[in-house]
Structures are given as C-alpha cells and as structure tokens.
CSV table of C-alpha atoms in Angstrom, one decimal:
chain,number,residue,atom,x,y,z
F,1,UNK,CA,-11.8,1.0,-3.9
F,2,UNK,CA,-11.1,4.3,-6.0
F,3,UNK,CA,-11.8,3.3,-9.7
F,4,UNK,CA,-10.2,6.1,-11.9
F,5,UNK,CA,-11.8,6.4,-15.7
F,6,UNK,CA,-11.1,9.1,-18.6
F,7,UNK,CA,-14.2,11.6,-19.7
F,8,UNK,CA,-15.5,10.9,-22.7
F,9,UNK,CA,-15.0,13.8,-25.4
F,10,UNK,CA,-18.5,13.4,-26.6
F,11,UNK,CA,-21.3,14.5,-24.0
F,12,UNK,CA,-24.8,14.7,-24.1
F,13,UNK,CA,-26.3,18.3,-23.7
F,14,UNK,CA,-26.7,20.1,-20.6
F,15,UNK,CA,-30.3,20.6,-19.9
F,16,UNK,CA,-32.2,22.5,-17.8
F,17,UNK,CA,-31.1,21.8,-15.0
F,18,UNK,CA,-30.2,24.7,-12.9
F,19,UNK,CA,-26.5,26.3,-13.9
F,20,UNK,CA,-23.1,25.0,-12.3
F,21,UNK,CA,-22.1,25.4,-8.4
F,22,UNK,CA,-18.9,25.0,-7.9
F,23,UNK,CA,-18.5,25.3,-4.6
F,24,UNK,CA,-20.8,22.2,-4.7
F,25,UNK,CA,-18.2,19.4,-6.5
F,26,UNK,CA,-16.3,17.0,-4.6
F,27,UNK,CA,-12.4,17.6,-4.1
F,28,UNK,CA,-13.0,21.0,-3.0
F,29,UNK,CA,-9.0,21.2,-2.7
F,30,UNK,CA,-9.4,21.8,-7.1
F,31,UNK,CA,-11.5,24.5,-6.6
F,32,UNK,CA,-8.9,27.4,-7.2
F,33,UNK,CA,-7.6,25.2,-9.9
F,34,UNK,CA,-10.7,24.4,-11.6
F,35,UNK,CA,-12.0,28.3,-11.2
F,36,UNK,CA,-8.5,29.3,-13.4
F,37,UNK,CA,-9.1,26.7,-16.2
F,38,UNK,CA,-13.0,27.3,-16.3
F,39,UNK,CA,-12.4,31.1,-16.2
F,40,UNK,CA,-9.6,31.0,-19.1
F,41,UNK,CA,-11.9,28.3,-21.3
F,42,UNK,CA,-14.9,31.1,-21.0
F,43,UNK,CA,-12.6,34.0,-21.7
F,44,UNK,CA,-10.8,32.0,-24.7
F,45,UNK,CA,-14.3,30.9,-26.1
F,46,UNK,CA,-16.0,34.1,-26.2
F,47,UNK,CA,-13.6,35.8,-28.4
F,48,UNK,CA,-11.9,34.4,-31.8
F,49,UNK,CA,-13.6,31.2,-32.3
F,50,UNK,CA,-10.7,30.2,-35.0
F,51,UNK,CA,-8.8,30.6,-32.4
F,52,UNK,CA,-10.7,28.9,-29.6
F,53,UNK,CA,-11.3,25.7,-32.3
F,54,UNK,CA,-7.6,25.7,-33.0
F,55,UNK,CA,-6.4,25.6,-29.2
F,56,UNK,CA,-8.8,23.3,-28.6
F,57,UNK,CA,-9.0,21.1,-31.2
F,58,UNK,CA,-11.6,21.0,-32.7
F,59,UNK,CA,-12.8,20.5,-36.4
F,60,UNK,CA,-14.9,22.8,-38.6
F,61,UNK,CA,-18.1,20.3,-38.0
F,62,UNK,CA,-17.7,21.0,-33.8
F,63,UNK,CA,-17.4,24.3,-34.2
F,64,UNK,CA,-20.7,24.5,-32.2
F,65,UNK,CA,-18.6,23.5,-28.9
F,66,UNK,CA,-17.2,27.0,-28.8
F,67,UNK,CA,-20.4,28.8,-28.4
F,68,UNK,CA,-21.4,25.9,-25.7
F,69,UNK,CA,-17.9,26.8,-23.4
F,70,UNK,CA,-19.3,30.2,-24.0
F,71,UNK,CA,-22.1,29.3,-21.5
F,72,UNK,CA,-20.4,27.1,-18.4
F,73,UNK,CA,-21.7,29.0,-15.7
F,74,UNK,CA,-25.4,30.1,-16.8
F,75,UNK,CA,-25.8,26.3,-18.8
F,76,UNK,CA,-27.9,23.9,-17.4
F,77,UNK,CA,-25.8,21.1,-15.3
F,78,UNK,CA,-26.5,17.5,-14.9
F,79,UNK,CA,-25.0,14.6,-13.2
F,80,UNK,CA,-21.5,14.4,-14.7
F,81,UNK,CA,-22.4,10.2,-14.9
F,82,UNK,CA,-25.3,11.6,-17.0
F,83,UNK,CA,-22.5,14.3,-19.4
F,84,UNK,CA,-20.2,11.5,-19.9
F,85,UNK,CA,-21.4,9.6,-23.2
F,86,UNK,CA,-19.4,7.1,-25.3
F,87,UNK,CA,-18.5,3.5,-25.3
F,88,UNK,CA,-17.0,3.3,-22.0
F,89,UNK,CA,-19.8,4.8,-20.4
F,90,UNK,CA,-22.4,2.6,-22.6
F,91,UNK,CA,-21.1,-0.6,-21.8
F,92,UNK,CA,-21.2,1.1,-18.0
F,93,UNK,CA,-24.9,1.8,-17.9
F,94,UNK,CA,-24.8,3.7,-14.9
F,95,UNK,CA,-28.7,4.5,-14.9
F,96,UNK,CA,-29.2,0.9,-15.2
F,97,UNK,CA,-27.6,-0.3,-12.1
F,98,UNK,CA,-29.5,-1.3,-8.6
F,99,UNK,CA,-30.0,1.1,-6.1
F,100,UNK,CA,-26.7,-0.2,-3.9
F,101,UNK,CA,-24.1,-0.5,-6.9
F,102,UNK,CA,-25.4,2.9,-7.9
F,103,UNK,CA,-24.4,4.1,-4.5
F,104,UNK,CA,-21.0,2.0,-4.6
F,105,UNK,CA,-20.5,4.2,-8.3
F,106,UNK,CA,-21.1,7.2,-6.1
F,107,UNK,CA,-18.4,6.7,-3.8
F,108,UNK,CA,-15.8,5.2,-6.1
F,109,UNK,CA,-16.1,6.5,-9.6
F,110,UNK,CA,-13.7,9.0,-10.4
F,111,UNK,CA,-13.8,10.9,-13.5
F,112,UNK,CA,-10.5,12.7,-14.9
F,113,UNK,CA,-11.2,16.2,-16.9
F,114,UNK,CA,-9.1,19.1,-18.5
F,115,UNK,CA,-11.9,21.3,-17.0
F,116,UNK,CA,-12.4,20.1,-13.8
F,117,UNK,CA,-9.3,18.1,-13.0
F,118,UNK,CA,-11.7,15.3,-11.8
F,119,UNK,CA,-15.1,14.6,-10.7
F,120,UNK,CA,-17.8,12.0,-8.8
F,121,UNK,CA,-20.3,10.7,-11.0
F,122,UNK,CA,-22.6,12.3,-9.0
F,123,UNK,CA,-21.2,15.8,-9.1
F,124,UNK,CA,-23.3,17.8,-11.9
F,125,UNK,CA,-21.3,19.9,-14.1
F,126,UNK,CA,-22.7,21.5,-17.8
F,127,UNK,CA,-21.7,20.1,-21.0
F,128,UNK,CA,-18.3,21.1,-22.2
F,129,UNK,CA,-15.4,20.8,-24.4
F,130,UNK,CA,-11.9,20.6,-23.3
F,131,UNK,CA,-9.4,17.9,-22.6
F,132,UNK,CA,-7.0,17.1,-21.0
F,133,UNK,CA,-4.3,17.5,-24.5
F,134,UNK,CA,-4.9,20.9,-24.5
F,135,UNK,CA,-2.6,23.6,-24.1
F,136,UNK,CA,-4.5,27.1,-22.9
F,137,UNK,CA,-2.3,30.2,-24.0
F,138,UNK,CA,-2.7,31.0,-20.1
F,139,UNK,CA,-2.2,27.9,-18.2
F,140,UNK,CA,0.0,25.3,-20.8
F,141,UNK,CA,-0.5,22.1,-21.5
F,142,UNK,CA,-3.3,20.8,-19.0
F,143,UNK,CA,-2.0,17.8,-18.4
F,144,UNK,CA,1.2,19.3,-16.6
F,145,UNK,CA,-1.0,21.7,-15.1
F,146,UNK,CA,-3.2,20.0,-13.2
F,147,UNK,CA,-0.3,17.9,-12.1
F,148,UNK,CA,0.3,19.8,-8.3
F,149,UNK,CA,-3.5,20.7,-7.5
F,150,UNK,CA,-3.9,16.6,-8.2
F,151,UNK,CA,-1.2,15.4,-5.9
F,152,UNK,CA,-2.3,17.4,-3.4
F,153,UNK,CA,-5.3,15.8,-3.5
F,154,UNK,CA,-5.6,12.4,-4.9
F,155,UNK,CA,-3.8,10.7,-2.3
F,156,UNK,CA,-6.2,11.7,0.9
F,157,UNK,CA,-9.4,10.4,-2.0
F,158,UNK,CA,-7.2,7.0,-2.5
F,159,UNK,CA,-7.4,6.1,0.9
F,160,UNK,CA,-5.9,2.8,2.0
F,161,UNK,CA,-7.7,0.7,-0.8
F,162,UNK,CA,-7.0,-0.4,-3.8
F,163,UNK,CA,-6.5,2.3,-6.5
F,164,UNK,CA,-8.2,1.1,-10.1
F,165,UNK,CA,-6.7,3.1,-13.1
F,166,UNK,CA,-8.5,3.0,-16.4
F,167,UNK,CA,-7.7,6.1,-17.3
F,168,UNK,CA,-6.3,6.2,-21.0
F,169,UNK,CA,-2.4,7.9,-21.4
F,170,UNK,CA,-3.6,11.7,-21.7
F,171,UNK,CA,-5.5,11.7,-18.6
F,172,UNK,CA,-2.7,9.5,-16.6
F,173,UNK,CA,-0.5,12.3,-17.1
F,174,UNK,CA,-2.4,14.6,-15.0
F,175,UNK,CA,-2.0,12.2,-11.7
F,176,UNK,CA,0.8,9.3,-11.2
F,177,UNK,CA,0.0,7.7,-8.2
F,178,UNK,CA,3.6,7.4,-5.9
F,179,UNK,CA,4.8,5.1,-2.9
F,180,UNK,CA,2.5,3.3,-1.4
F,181,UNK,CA,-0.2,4.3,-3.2
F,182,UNK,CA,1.3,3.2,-6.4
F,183,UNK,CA,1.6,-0.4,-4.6
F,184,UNK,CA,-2.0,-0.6,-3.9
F,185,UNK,CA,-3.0,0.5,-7.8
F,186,UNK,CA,-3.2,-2.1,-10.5
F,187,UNK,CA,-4.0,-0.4,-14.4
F,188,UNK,CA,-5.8,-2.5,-17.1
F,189,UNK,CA,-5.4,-3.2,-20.4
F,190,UNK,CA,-7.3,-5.1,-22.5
F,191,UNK,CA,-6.2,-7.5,-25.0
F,192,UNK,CA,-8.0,-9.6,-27.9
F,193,UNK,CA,-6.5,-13.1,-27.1
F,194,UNK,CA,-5.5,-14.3,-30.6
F,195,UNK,CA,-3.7,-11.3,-31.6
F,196,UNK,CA,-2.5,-10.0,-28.2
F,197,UNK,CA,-3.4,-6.7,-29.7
F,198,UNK,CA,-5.4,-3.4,-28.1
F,199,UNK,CA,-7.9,-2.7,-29.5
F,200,UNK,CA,-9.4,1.3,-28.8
F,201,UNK,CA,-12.9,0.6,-28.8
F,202,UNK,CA,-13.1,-2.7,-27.8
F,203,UNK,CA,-10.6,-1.7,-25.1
F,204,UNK,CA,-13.2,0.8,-23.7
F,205,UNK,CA,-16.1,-1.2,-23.8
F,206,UNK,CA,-14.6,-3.6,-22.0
F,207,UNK,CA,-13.1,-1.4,-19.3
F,208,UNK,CA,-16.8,-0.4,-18.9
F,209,UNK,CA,-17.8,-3.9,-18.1
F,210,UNK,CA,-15.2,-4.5,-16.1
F,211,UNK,CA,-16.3,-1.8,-13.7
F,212,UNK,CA,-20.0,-2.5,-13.7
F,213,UNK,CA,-19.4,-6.2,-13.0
F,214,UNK,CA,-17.7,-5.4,-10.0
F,215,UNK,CA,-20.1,-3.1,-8.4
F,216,UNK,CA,-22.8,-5.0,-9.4
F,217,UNK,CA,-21.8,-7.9,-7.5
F,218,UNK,CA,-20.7,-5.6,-4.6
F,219,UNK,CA,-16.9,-6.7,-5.2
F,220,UNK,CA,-14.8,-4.6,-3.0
F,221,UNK,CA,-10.9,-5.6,-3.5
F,222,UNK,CA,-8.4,-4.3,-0.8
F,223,UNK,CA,-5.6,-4.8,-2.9
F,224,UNK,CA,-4.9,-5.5,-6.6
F,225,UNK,CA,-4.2,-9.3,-5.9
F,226,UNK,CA,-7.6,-9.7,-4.3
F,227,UNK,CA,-8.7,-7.7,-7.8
F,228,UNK,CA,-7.4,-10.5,-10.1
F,229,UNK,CA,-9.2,-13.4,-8.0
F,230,UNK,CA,-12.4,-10.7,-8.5
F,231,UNK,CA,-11.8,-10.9,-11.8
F,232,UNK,CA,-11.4,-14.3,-12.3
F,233,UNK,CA,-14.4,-15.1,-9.9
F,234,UNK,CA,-16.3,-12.8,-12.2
F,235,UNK,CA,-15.3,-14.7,-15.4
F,236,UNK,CA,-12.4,-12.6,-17.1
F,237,UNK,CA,-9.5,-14.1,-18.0
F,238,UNK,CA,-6.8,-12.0,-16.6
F,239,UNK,CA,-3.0,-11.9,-16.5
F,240,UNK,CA,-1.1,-9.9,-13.6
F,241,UNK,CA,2.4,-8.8,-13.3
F,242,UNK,CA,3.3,-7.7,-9.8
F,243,UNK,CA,5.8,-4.4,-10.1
F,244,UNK,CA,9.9,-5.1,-10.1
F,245,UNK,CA,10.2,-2.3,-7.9
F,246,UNK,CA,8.8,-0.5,-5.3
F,247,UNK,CA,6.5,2.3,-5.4
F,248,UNK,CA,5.2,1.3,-8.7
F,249,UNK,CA,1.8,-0.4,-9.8
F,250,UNK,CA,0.5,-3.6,-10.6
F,251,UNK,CA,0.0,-4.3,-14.7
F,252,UNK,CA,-3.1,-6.6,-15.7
F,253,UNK,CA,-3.7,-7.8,-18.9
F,254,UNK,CA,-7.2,-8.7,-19.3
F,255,UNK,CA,-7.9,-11.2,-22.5
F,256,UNK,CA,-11.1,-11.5,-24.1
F,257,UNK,CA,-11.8,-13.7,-27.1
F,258,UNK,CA,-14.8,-11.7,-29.8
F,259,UNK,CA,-14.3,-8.2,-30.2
F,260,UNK,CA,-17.7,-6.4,-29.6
C-alpha cells in the first residue's frame, strides 16, 4: 500500500541536526528536479524579500520564512515526519505509533512537496516554505512542473498495490495516477453525515486517523475494495463508488457523525 498525503504549510523548526543530503532522499529519479527548485527557492530568497514573500505567498507576519529558505542547505534537517506539523499530522501521531506500524509508515507514507516533489517520512529534509501553488519566475507554476519528473517516477513506487490518495487538490495536480494504476487507487473524502458537507479541518484530522488506524492494526489492502471492508472492519462508515470507466480511481466517501 502507497498512502499519498499533502505537507503541511506549517513545520516545526529544523534543529541541529546535521544540514540536508540530498543524494540521501528516496526517489533518487527527483533528484535533478528537486536540485532546480531548491537551487531557484535559495537564489529567489536571498535577494528581494518583497519579492520572495510575494512569489511565495506569504504575509507580512511570515516574513521570517524567507530568511529560513535562505538557509536549506547549511540548516539543520530532521525526519520530514518530524517537519510536517498540522492537523493532519496531529491526529497521525507518528512518534506515538509501535515499533512495526512505525516501520509500515516508513515504507508507505508518501509526502507531496513543491520543494521536493515528494518524500518518505523518514527522509530528513530542513524546514522550509514553498508549496506546491507557487509559481517560481524560473520554473512556473510547481504544480505543472513537477508533473514529468513525477510520472516518471511514481508508478515504479506504486507498485502493484493499492494506491491511497489523500492528497488535497494543489498537491494532486503534481501526479494523476493513469491506467492501471489509477484502477488500484481509491481517494477519500470526508463528510459530516448530517450535512453531507466537507469540512477543511475536520476533513484533515480525520484523514489522519484514517491512516494511523490502518497501520496500527497492520491493515494491508491489495486493492481499494479490500480498503472499504478495512474500513468498515475498523469502524468507519464509508461509502464507495467504483469508477464508470477505465483507467480511473475509486471515490470513497467517508461519514463521520461529531466534528472534532
């Protein structure tokens, strides 16, 4: 099972760990990729930071996240399951988890980011600022960009198992997974029962139970039917539309009744 999740923009701080290897992250295929965003983030940070803030984003208060870009390759790195904050990755608790589903996050967890395209839990990376909505005067819109580097790549880390997509809309742009991939891949969505309405934080925080139930109980799905009887075994109340046509993934609504 590949389980694919959005960053979160807020991160804790790097540390003092020792600085970012590259060479060191998993999907080496990014590498050349990830080298021209990282070099044009560095370059665009260290010169007009109205500038930088504006491409980027960012309000007057985070104007504190240019000078932090500044420093990618000398800052300290940590586990990016450690850099990724926020209520997905609360209701998560990675650091919490056993020994063995902390080894089953290892080898499924995928993390989608403007910077690095995407990353293991376990690969460490600094804290940074850049999503995936940004356009870099260089390189366009990342989204788009990242698009050819991903397909070359994703497909060999799906495997032949089931393909979990949480990723929210911004990040799905960067990699859209095709043929029979796409028929092993199931996205989630999750609904407050009463209202059948999404709701954004209650949406994430549920997404980030989702994903620690099942490797907590050591769930492995083959395919995104056996992922709804997973579900269900696991207590959620979840809908599932098989796709119309081929080449396309399964949709699963997953209701919940309180919104906390």
């Amino acid at each position: 099972m590949l389980v694919l999740l959005p960053p979160s923009e807020g991160k804790a701080a790097s540390g003092r760990g020792a600085p970012l290897k590259p060479e060191s992250l998993s999907l080496p295929g990014l590498a050349e990729a990830r080298e021209a965003v990282l070099a044009e983030l560095v370059d665009l940070c260290a010169g007009d930071e109205d500038k930088a803030r504006e491409v980027l984003g960012l309000s007057e208060g985070l104007r504190g996240e240019v000078a932090k870009n500044v420093e990618l390759r000398t800052a300290g790195a940590r586990p990016a399951g450690e850099i990724y904050t926020g209520v997905l990755y609360d209701a998560l608790d990675l650091a919490s988890l056993d020994p063995a589903a902390k080894r089953r996050a290892a080898r499924s967890l995928l993390v989608f980011s403007g910077l690095w395209g995407a990353v293991r839990v376990t690969d460490r990376i600094p804290s940074y600022r850049c999503s995936m909505g940004v356009r870099l005067p260089g390189l366009g819109a990342l989204g788009a960009y990242w698009r050819a580097p991903m397909a070359s790549v994703l497909p060999a880390a799906a495997g032949g198992g089931l393909v979990l997509d949480l990723r929210s809309a911004a990040y799905a742009a960067a990699w859209k997974p095709k043929g029979e991939v796409a028929a092993r891949t199931a996205t989630v969505r999750v609904l407050h029962a009463p209202t059948r309405k999404v709701v954004s934080h209650f949406n994430k925080a549920t997404k980030g139970r989702i994903v620690r139930s099942l490797l907590t109980a050591g769930t492995a799905p083959e395919d995104p039917a056996s992922l709804v009887e997973a579900l269900r075994d696991l207590g959620y109340v979840v809908e599932a539309q098989a796709p119309e046509r081929a080449g396309a993934p399964w949709a699963l609504d997953v209701l919940v009744e309180e919104i906390h």
